[in-house]
Amino acid sequence: MAQLKTKRSCKLLCQTNSPSCKLSCSQLFQPLLSIILVSSIASSAVAETETGVLTITDANWTVTMDGEWMIKFVAPWCPACAQLKEQWERFSSLAAAMGVSVGEVDVTEQPGLSGRFLVTTLPTIFHVKEGSVRRYVSVREAEEFHAYVSNRRWEEVEPLPSWKSPTSPLMSCMAGLFRLSLWIRWTHGYLTWDLGMPVWGSYLSFAMATLVTGLLMGLVLVLVADCLCPSRQKRKEERAVCVSMAEKRQASEADEGEGSNEEEPETLRQRRGQAKRTS
């Protein structure tokens, strides 16, 4: 609505042939463009709160693979996460002196990261050292966090295997599935609340979409499998064609051999007659 009012006011200025029309339009839209540009740049950067805790998102999570990090996964509705907040902020002030970055992930806003790190309980804390990820399972207090890093207790914990690492293709697929679940939930809310569709109608539309998608994927898989691994019936037909062609070749070769055998007596007679004449 604000943009619409701005455009209307600009048109009114133009209709009055005011020389300040171009200047007014540029002054009105330039701040909006600058805000959009700044927000797009900020989305890929790591946001830092007043307590020094860095906010990790789907757009900037790769920065956690460099250096040493302590990352917690929380949710606003989690009571244990609320109790951990004070201790985590205290640890953030202590970690700055050790060169350790402290991050935080809100799973309600970043479901892809919860799937990428395979978070099943809240709160969950990970220690990351140069891309090697370990899960923290000790006491959740600032002093314990500090001792875990300063005394290198993380070396006693086995890191996540390569296939379970956040950078692995499998975890990337898992992140996509978690994001898909959030999109389905958002779409369901949009259909039921914004469009007024009944709940059963939303479920029915999802069921039909799932059915159609499954049929299309099944068709593609069948075509690919048929090209790579033909069926037995097709193999039998191909073998029968090969056998028939081989039989035809043998028959043609046999016919050529009989023709050559019939010509041999005539040539012999001619040679004998010539020999008699010469004698």
mmCIF file of C-alpha atoms in Angstrom:
data_model
loop_
_atom_site.group_PDB
_atom_site.id
_atom_site.type_symbol
_atom_site.label_atom_id
_atom_site.label_comp_id
_atom_site.label_asym_id
_atom_site.label_seq_id
_atom_site.Cartn_x
_atom_site.Cartn_y
_atom_site.Cartn_z
ATOM 1 C CA MET A 1 0.000 0.000 0.000
ATOM 2 C CA ALA A 2 2.855 2.388 0.810
ATOM 3 C CA GLN A 3 4.460 1.758 -2.587
ATOM 4 C CA LEU A 4 1.103 2.301 -4.314
ATOM 5 C CA LYS A 5 0.617 5.634 -2.559
ATOM 6 C CA THR A 6 4.153 6.632 -3.518
ATOM 7 C CA LYS A 7 3.530 5.861 -7.195
ATOM 8 C CA ARG A 8 0.243 7.810 -7.155
ATOM 9 C CA SER A 9 1.904 10.844 -5.590
ATOM 10 C CA CYS A 10 4.622 10.690 -8.247
ATOM 11 C CA LYS A 11 2.016 10.573 -11.040
ATOM 12 C CA LEU A 12 0.241 13.594 -9.542
ATOM 13 C CA LEU A 13 3.477 15.556 -9.572
ATOM 14 C CA CYS A 14 4.037 14.629 -13.215
ATOM 15 C CA GLN A 15 0.509 15.638 -14.193
ATOM 16 C CA THR A 16 1.043 19.112 -12.728
ATOM 17 C CA ASN A 17 4.169 19.466 -14.944
ATOM 18 C CA SER A 18 6.252 20.212 -11.902
ATOM 19 C CA PRO A 19 10.027 20.375 -12.663
ATOM 20 C CA SER A 20 10.677 18.578 -9.373
ATOM 21 C CA CYS A 21 8.927 15.394 -10.501
ATOM 22 C CA LYS A 22 12.073 13.503 -11.489
ATOM 23 C CA LEU A 23 13.845 14.610 -8.376
ATOM 24 C CA SER A 24 10.930 13.561 -6.180
ATOM 25 C CA CYS A 25 10.761 10.087 -7.753
ATOM 26 C CA SER A 26 14.470 9.514 -7.328
ATOM 27 C CA GLN A 27 14.350 10.741 -3.756
ATOM 28 C CA LEU A 28 11.418 8.441 -2.999
ATOM 29 C CA PHE A 29 12.726 5.242 -4.583
ATOM 30 C CA GLN A 30 16.451 5.576 -3.920
ATOM 31 C CA PRO A 31 16.124 4.816 -0.177
ATOM 32 C CA LEU A 32 13.963 1.785 -1.000
ATOM 33 C CA LEU A 33 16.555 0.409 -3.416
ATOM 34 C CA SER A 34 19.332 0.986 -0.912
ATOM 35 C CA ILE A 35 17.363 -0.877 1.772
ATOM 36 C CA ILE A 36 16.831 -3.846 -0.562
ATOM 37 C CA LEU A 37 20.531 -3.909 -1.468
ATOM 38 C CA VAL A 38 21.654 -3.745 2.138
ATOM 39 C CA SER A 39 19.214 -6.475 3.202
ATOM 40 C CA SER A 40 20.419 -8.786 0.423
ATOM 41 C CA ILE A 41 24.033 -8.288 1.494
ATOM 42 C CA ALA A 42 23.185 -8.761 5.162
ATOM 43 C CA SER A 43 21.397 -12.042 4.481
ATOM 44 C CA SER A 44 24.681 -13.643 3.400
ATOM 45 C CA ALA A 45 26.674 -12.195 6.306
ATOM 46 C CA VAL A 46 26.855 -13.470 9.853
ATOM 47 C CA ALA A 47 24.726 -11.299 12.133
ATOM 48 C CA GLU A 48 26.100 -10.652 15.591
ATOM 49 C CA THR A 49 23.887 -9.934 18.575
ATOM 50 C CA GLU A 50 24.689 -7.566 21.422
ATOM 51 C CA THR A 51 25.998 -10.478 23.487
ATOM 52 C CA GLY A 52 28.495 -11.538 20.799
ATOM 53 C CA VAL A 53 26.533 -14.622 19.722
ATOM 54 C CA LEU A 54 26.523 -14.976 15.940
ATOM 55 C CA THR A 55 23.321 -15.910 14.125
ATOM 56 C CA ILE A 56 23.827 -18.800 11.692
ATOM 57 C CA THR A 57 21.483 -19.209 8.720
ATOM 58 C CA ASP A 58 21.203 -21.306 5.566
ATOM 59 C CA ALA A 59 22.924 -18.515 3.661
ATOM 60 C CA ASN A 60 26.074 -18.259 5.801
ATOM 61 C CA TRP A 61 26.481 -21.627 7.571
ATOM 62 C CA THR A 62 29.603 -22.460 5.518
ATOM 63 C CA VAL A 63 31.631 -19.957 7.571
ATOM 64 C CA THR A 64 31.402 -22.393 10.488
ATOM 65 C CA MET A 65 33.612 -24.846 8.556
ATOM 66 C CA ASP A 66 36.594 -22.485 8.986
ATOM 67 C CA GLY A 67 38.241 -21.924 12.358
ATOM 68 C CA GLU A 68 36.835 -23.078 15.682
ATOM 69 C CA TRP A 69 33.160 -22.769 16.562
ATOM 70 C CA MET A 70 30.660 -23.657 19.250
ATOM 71 C CA ILE A 71 27.126 -23.761 17.815
ATOM 72 C CA LYS A 72 23.836 -24.379 19.574
ATOM 73 C CA PHE A 73 20.500 -25.279 18.008
ATOM 74 C CA VAL A 74 17.488 -23.877 19.856
ATOM 75 C CA ALA A 75 13.818 -22.992 19.445
ATOM 76 C CA PRO A 76 11.787 -20.171 21.044
ATOM 77 C CA TRP A 77 9.245 -22.603 22.518
ATOM 78 C CA CYS A 78 11.893 -24.824 24.171
ATOM 79 C CA PRO A 79 12.148 -24.306 28.002
ATOM 80 C CA ALA A 80 15.600 -25.923 28.192
ATOM 81 C CA CYS A 81 16.812 -23.574 25.452
ATOM 82 C CA ALA A 82 15.616 -20.571 27.458
ATOM 83 C CA GLN A 83 17.529 -21.800 30.503
ATOM 84 C CA LEU A 84 20.677 -22.215 28.426
ATOM 85 C CA LYS A 85 20.554 -18.667 27.029
ATOM 86 C CA GLU A 86 22.255 -16.961 29.980
ATOM 87 C CA GLN A 87 25.068 -19.527 30.176
ATOM 88 C CA TRP A 88 25.614 -19.330 26.436
ATOM 89 C CA GLU A 89 25.941 -15.554 26.507
ATOM 90 C CA ARG A 90 28.453 -15.799 29.367
ATOM 91 C CA PHE A 91 30.472 -18.334 27.395
ATOM 92 C CA SER A 92 30.415 -16.024 24.371
ATOM 93 C CA SER A 93 32.219 -13.334 26.364
ATOM 94 C CA LEU A 94 34.808 -15.901 27.514
ATOM 95 C CA ALA A 95 35.291 -17.433 24.077
ATOM 96 C CA ALA A 96 36.325 -14.144 22.481
ATOM 97 C CA ALA A 97 39.656 -14.256 24.322
ATOM 98 C CA MET A 98 40.333 -17.787 23.007
ATOM 99 C CA GLY A 99 39.567 -16.956 19.388
ATOM 100 C CA VAL A 100 36.512 -19.207 19.356
ATOM 101 C CA SER A 101 33.355 -18.114 17.553
ATOM 102 C CA VAL A 102 30.009 -18.760 19.224
ATOM 103 C CA GLY A 103 26.939 -19.253 17.041
ATOM 104 C CA GLU A 104 23.239 -19.892 17.403
ATOM 105 C CA VAL A 105 20.667 -21.479 15.080
ATOM 106 C CA ASP A 106 16.911 -21.067 15.421
ATOM 107 C CA VAL A 107 15.486 -24.291 14.008
ATOM 108 C CA THR A 108 12.061 -22.717 13.477
ATOM 109 C CA GLU A 109 13.574 -20.239 11.020
ATOM 110 C CA GLN A 110 16.353 -22.458 9.626
ATOM 111 C CA PRO A 111 14.912 -25.970 9.201
ATOM 112 C CA GLY A 112 17.491 -26.754 6.537
ATOM 113 C CA LEU A 113 20.318 -26.479 9.053
ATOM 114 C CA SER A 114 18.564 -28.745 11.534
ATOM 115 C CA GLY A 115 18.397 -31.350 8.773
ATOM 116 C CA ARG A 116 21.972 -30.738 7.636
ATOM 117 C CA PHE A 117 23.297 -31.274 11.190
ATOM 118 C CA LEU A 118 20.629 -33.954 11.848
ATOM 119 C CA VAL A 119 19.309 -32.288 15.002
ATOM 120 C CA THR A 120 16.698 -34.449 16.746
ATOM 121 C CA THR A 121 16.701 -32.962 20.275
ATOM 122 C CA LEU A 122 16.828 -29.438 21.660
ATOM 123 C CA PRO A 123 19.021 -27.828 22.689
ATOM 124 C CA THR A 124 21.849 -29.438 20.714
ATOM 125 C CA ILE A 125 25.424 -28.127 20.804
ATOM 126 C CA PHE A 126 28.194 -28.848 18.302
ATOM 127 C CA HIS A 127 31.908 -28.117 18.377
ATOM 128 C CA VAL A 128 33.419 -27.459 14.942
ATOM 129 C CA LYS A 129 37.164 -27.345 14.337
ATOM 130 C CA GLU A 130 38.308 -26.786 10.734
ATOM 131 C CA GLY A 131 35.295 -28.657 9.342
ATOM 132 C CA SER A 132 35.473 -31.507 11.873
ATOM 133 C CA VAL A 133 32.139 -31.640 13.717
ATOM 134 C CA ARG A 134 31.678 -33.133 17.201
ATOM 135 C CA ARG A 135 28.587 -33.173 19.380
ATOM 136 C CA TYR A 136 28.873 -31.679 22.849
ATOM 137 C CA VAL A 137 27.237 -33.912 25.468
ATOM 138 C CA SER A 138 28.662 -32.550 28.750
ATOM 139 C CA VAL A 139 27.298 -30.100 31.350
ATOM 140 C CA ARG A 140 25.653 -27.011 29.865
ATOM 141 C CA GLU A 141 27.425 -24.287 31.819
ATOM 142 C CA ALA A 142 29.694 -21.471 30.704
ATOM 143 C CA GLU A 143 32.689 -22.754 32.667
ATOM 144 C CA GLU A 144 32.277 -26.256 31.231
ATOM 145 C CA PHE A 145 32.080 -24.866 27.712
ATOM 146 C CA HIS A 146 35.269 -22.901 28.370
ATOM 147 C CA ALA A 147 37.085 -25.942 29.779
ATOM 148 C CA TYR A 148 35.887 -28.092 26.878
ATOM 149 C CA VAL A 149 37.633 -25.768 24.424
ATOM 150 C CA SER A 150 40.645 -24.565 26.431
ATOM 151 C CA ASN A 151 41.600 -28.052 27.688
ATOM 152 C CA ARG A 152 40.933 -29.562 24.250
ATOM 153 C CA ARG A 153 38.461 -32.060 25.624
ATOM 154 C CA TRP A 154 36.900 -32.242 22.213
ATOM 155 C CA GLU A 155 39.829 -34.423 21.128
ATOM 156 C CA GLU A 156 38.379 -37.210 23.299
ATOM 157 C CA VAL A 157 35.141 -37.149 21.311
ATOM 158 C CA GLU A 158 34.949 -38.990 18.009
ATOM 159 C CA PRO A 159 33.970 -36.635 15.146
ATOM 160 C CA LEU A 160 31.012 -37.279 12.916
ATOM 161 C CA PRO A 161 31.738 -39.684 10.035
ATOM 162 C CA SER A 162 32.229 -38.260 6.553
ATOM 163 C CA TRP A 163 28.817 -39.393 5.305
ATOM 164 C CA LYS A 164 27.178 -37.664 8.289
ATOM 165 C CA SER A 165 29.148 -34.434 7.919
ATOM 166 C CA PRO A 166 27.106 -31.274 7.153
ATOM 167 C CA THR A 167 29.027 -30.881 3.886
ATOM 168 C CA SER A 168 28.246 -34.400 2.616
ATOM 169 C CA PRO A 169 25.762 -34.925 -0.258
ATOM 170 C CA LEU A 170 23.541 -37.036 1.997
ATOM 171 C CA MET A 171 23.141 -34.267 4.567
ATOM 172 C CA SER A 172 22.537 -31.768 1.762
ATOM 173 C CA CYS A 173 19.618 -33.934 0.649
ATOM 174 C CA MET A 174 18.430 -34.108 4.241
ATOM 175 C CA ALA A 175 18.511 -30.310 4.450
ATOM 176 C CA GLY A 176 16.391 -30.150 1.298
ATOM 177 C CA LEU A 177 13.837 -32.512 2.819
ATOM 178 C CA PHE A 178 13.583 -30.395 5.964
ATOM 179 C CA ARG A 179 13.092 -27.263 3.875
ATOM 180 C CA LEU A 180 10.451 -29.088 1.843
ATOM 181 C CA SER A 181 8.589 -29.995 5.032
ATOM 182 C CA LEU A 182 8.576 -26.339 6.073
ATOM 183 C CA TRP A 183 7.301 -25.316 2.625
ATOM 184 C CA ILE A 184 4.496 -27.888 2.852
ATOM 185 C CA ARG A 185 3.525 -26.573 6.281
ATOM 186 C CA TRP A 186 3.544 -22.981 4.995
ATOM 187 C CA THR A 187 1.487 -23.941 1.935
ATOM 188 C CA HIS A 188 -1.045 -25.741 4.126
ATOM 189 C CA GLY A 189 -1.406 -22.644 6.296
ATOM 190 C CA TYR A 190 -1.782 -20.430 3.221
ATOM 191 C CA LEU A 191 -4.498 -22.661 1.740
ATOM 192 C CA THR A 192 -6.475 -23.007 4.964
ATOM 193 C CA TRP A 193 -6.068 -19.540 6.533
ATOM 194 C CA ASP A 194 -5.552 -17.140 3.640
ATOM 195 C CA LEU A 195 -7.677 -18.817 0.961
ATOM 196 C CA GLY A 196 -10.232 -20.312 3.354
ATOM 197 C CA MET A 197 -9.887 -23.844 1.981
ATOM 198 C CA PRO A 198 -11.110 -26.596 4.332
ATOM 199 C CA VAL A 199 -8.466 -28.766 5.933
ATOM 200 C CA TRP A 200 -9.620 -31.871 4.068
ATOM 201 C CA GLY A 201 -9.335 -29.941 0.802
ATOM 202 C CA SER A 202 -5.738 -29.048 1.586
ATOM 203 C CA TYR A 203 -4.937 -32.659 2.435
ATOM 204 C CA LEU A 204 -6.635 -33.828 -0.754
ATOM 205 C CA SER A 205 -4.636 -31.394 -2.887
ATOM 206 C CA PHE A 206 -1.388 -32.586 -1.301
ATOM 207 C CA ALA A 207 -2.422 -36.207 -1.861
ATOM 208 C CA MET A 208 -3.167 -35.559 -5.539
ATOM 209 C CA ALA A 209 0.115 -33.685 -5.979
ATOM 210 C CA THR A 210 1.986 -36.558 -4.334
ATOM 211 C CA LEU A 211 0.218 -39.111 -6.541
ATOM 212 C CA VAL A 212 0.946 -37.229 -9.765
ATOM 213 C CA THR A 213 4.567 -36.636 -8.779
ATOM 214 C CA GLY A 214 5.002 -40.313 -7.910
ATOM 215 C CA LEU A 215 3.526 -41.410 -11.248
ATOM 216 C CA LEU A 216 5.797 -39.091 -13.211
ATOM 217 C CA MET A 217 8.883 -40.180 -11.286
ATOM 218 C CA GLY A 218 7.923 -43.839 -11.708
ATOM 219 C CA LEU A 219 7.498 -43.347 -15.462
ATOM 220 C CA VAL A 220 10.922 -41.738 -15.735
ATOM 221 C CA LEU A 221 12.525 -44.533 -13.699
ATOM 222 C CA VAL A 222 10.878 -47.220 -15.854
ATOM 223 C CA LEU A 223 12.110 -45.579 -19.047
ATOM 224 C CA VAL A 224 15.641 -45.272 -17.683
ATOM 225 C CA ALA A 225 15.645 -48.866 -16.426
ATOM 226 C CA ASP A 226 14.311 -50.145 -19.753
ATOM 227 C CA CYS A 227 17.085 -48.347 -21.629
ATOM 228 C CA LEU A 228 19.852 -49.530 -19.299
ATOM 229 C CA CYS A 229 18.539 -53.048 -18.571
ATOM 230 C CA PRO A 230 16.142 -54.347 -21.252
ATOM 231 C CA SER A 231 13.567 -56.978 -20.297
ATOM 232 C CA ARG A 232 13.941 -60.738 -20.926
ATOM 233 C CA GLN A 233 11.284 -60.708 -23.628
ATOM 234 C CA LYS A 234 13.183 -58.046 -25.502
ATOM 235 C CA ARG A 235 16.383 -60.032 -25.132
ATOM 236 C CA LYS A 236 14.673 -63.151 -26.512
ATOM 237 C CA GLU A 237 13.399 -61.220 -29.506
ATOM 238 C CA GLU A 238 16.871 -59.822 -30.169
ATOM 239 C CA ARG A 239 18.384 -63.328 -29.908
ATOM 240 C CA ALA A 240 15.752 -64.732 -32.286
ATOM 241 C CA VAL A 241 16.560 -62.039 -34.830
ATOM 242 C CA CYS A 242 20.275 -62.799 -34.527
ATOM 243 C CA VAL A 243 19.656 -66.555 -34.945
ATOM 244 C CA SER A 244 17.479 -66.031 -38.021
ATOM 245 C CA MET A 245 20.099 -63.795 -39.606
ATOM 246 C CA ALA A 246 22.795 -66.387 -38.908
ATOM 247 C CA GLU A 247 20.661 -69.120 -40.470
ATOM 248 C CA LYS A 248 20.097 -67.014 -43.573
ATOM 249 C CA ARG A 249 23.822 -66.460 -43.925
ATOM 250 C CA GLN A 250 24.517 -70.186 -43.605
ATOM 251 C CA ALA A 251 21.847 -70.973 -46.194
ATOM 252 C CA SER A 252 23.242 -68.434 -48.652
ATOM 253 C CA GLU A 253 26.762 -69.792 -48.170
ATOM 254 C CA ALA A 254 25.499 -73.344 -48.764
ATOM 255 C CA ASP A 255 23.755 -72.269 -51.986
ATOM 256 C CA GLU A 256 26.928 -70.646 -53.240
ATOM 257 C CA GLY A 257 28.872 -73.844 -52.453
ATOM 258 C CA GLU A 258 26.430 -76.040 -54.423
ATOM 259 C CA GLY A 259 26.619 -73.704 -57.409
ATOM 260 C CA SER A 260 30.390 -73.885 -57.460
ATOM 261 C CA ASN A 261 30.268 -77.720 -57.225
ATOM 262 C CA GLU A 262 27.937 -77.898 -60.289
ATOM 263 C CA GLU A 263 30.277 -75.752 -62.348
ATOM 264 C CA GLU A 264 33.334 -77.927 -61.592
ATOM 265 C CA PRO A 265 32.344 -80.941 -63.860
ATOM 266 C CA GLU A 266 31.772 -78.674 -66.869
ATOM 267 C CA THR A 267 35.170 -77.079 -66.502
ATOM 268 C CA LEU A 268 36.779 -80.509 -66.203
ATOM 269 C CA ARG A 269 35.070 -81.708 -69.418
ATOM 270 C CA GLN A 270 36.268 -78.666 -71.283
ATOM 271 C CA ARG A 271 39.840 -79.233 -70.130
ATOM 272 C CA ARG A 272 39.744 -82.898 -71.135
ATOM 273 C CA GLY A 273 38.426 -82.047 -74.604
ATOM 274 C CA GLN A 274 41.183 -79.528 -75.132
ATOM 275 C CA ALA A 275 43.770 -82.113 -74.019
ATOM 276 C CA LYS A 276 42.483 -84.666 -76.560
ATOM 277 C CA ARG A 277 42.612 -82.183 -79.417
ATOM 278 C CA THR A 278 46.140 -81.234 -78.669
ATOM 279 C CA SER A 279 47.179 -84.888 -78.490
#
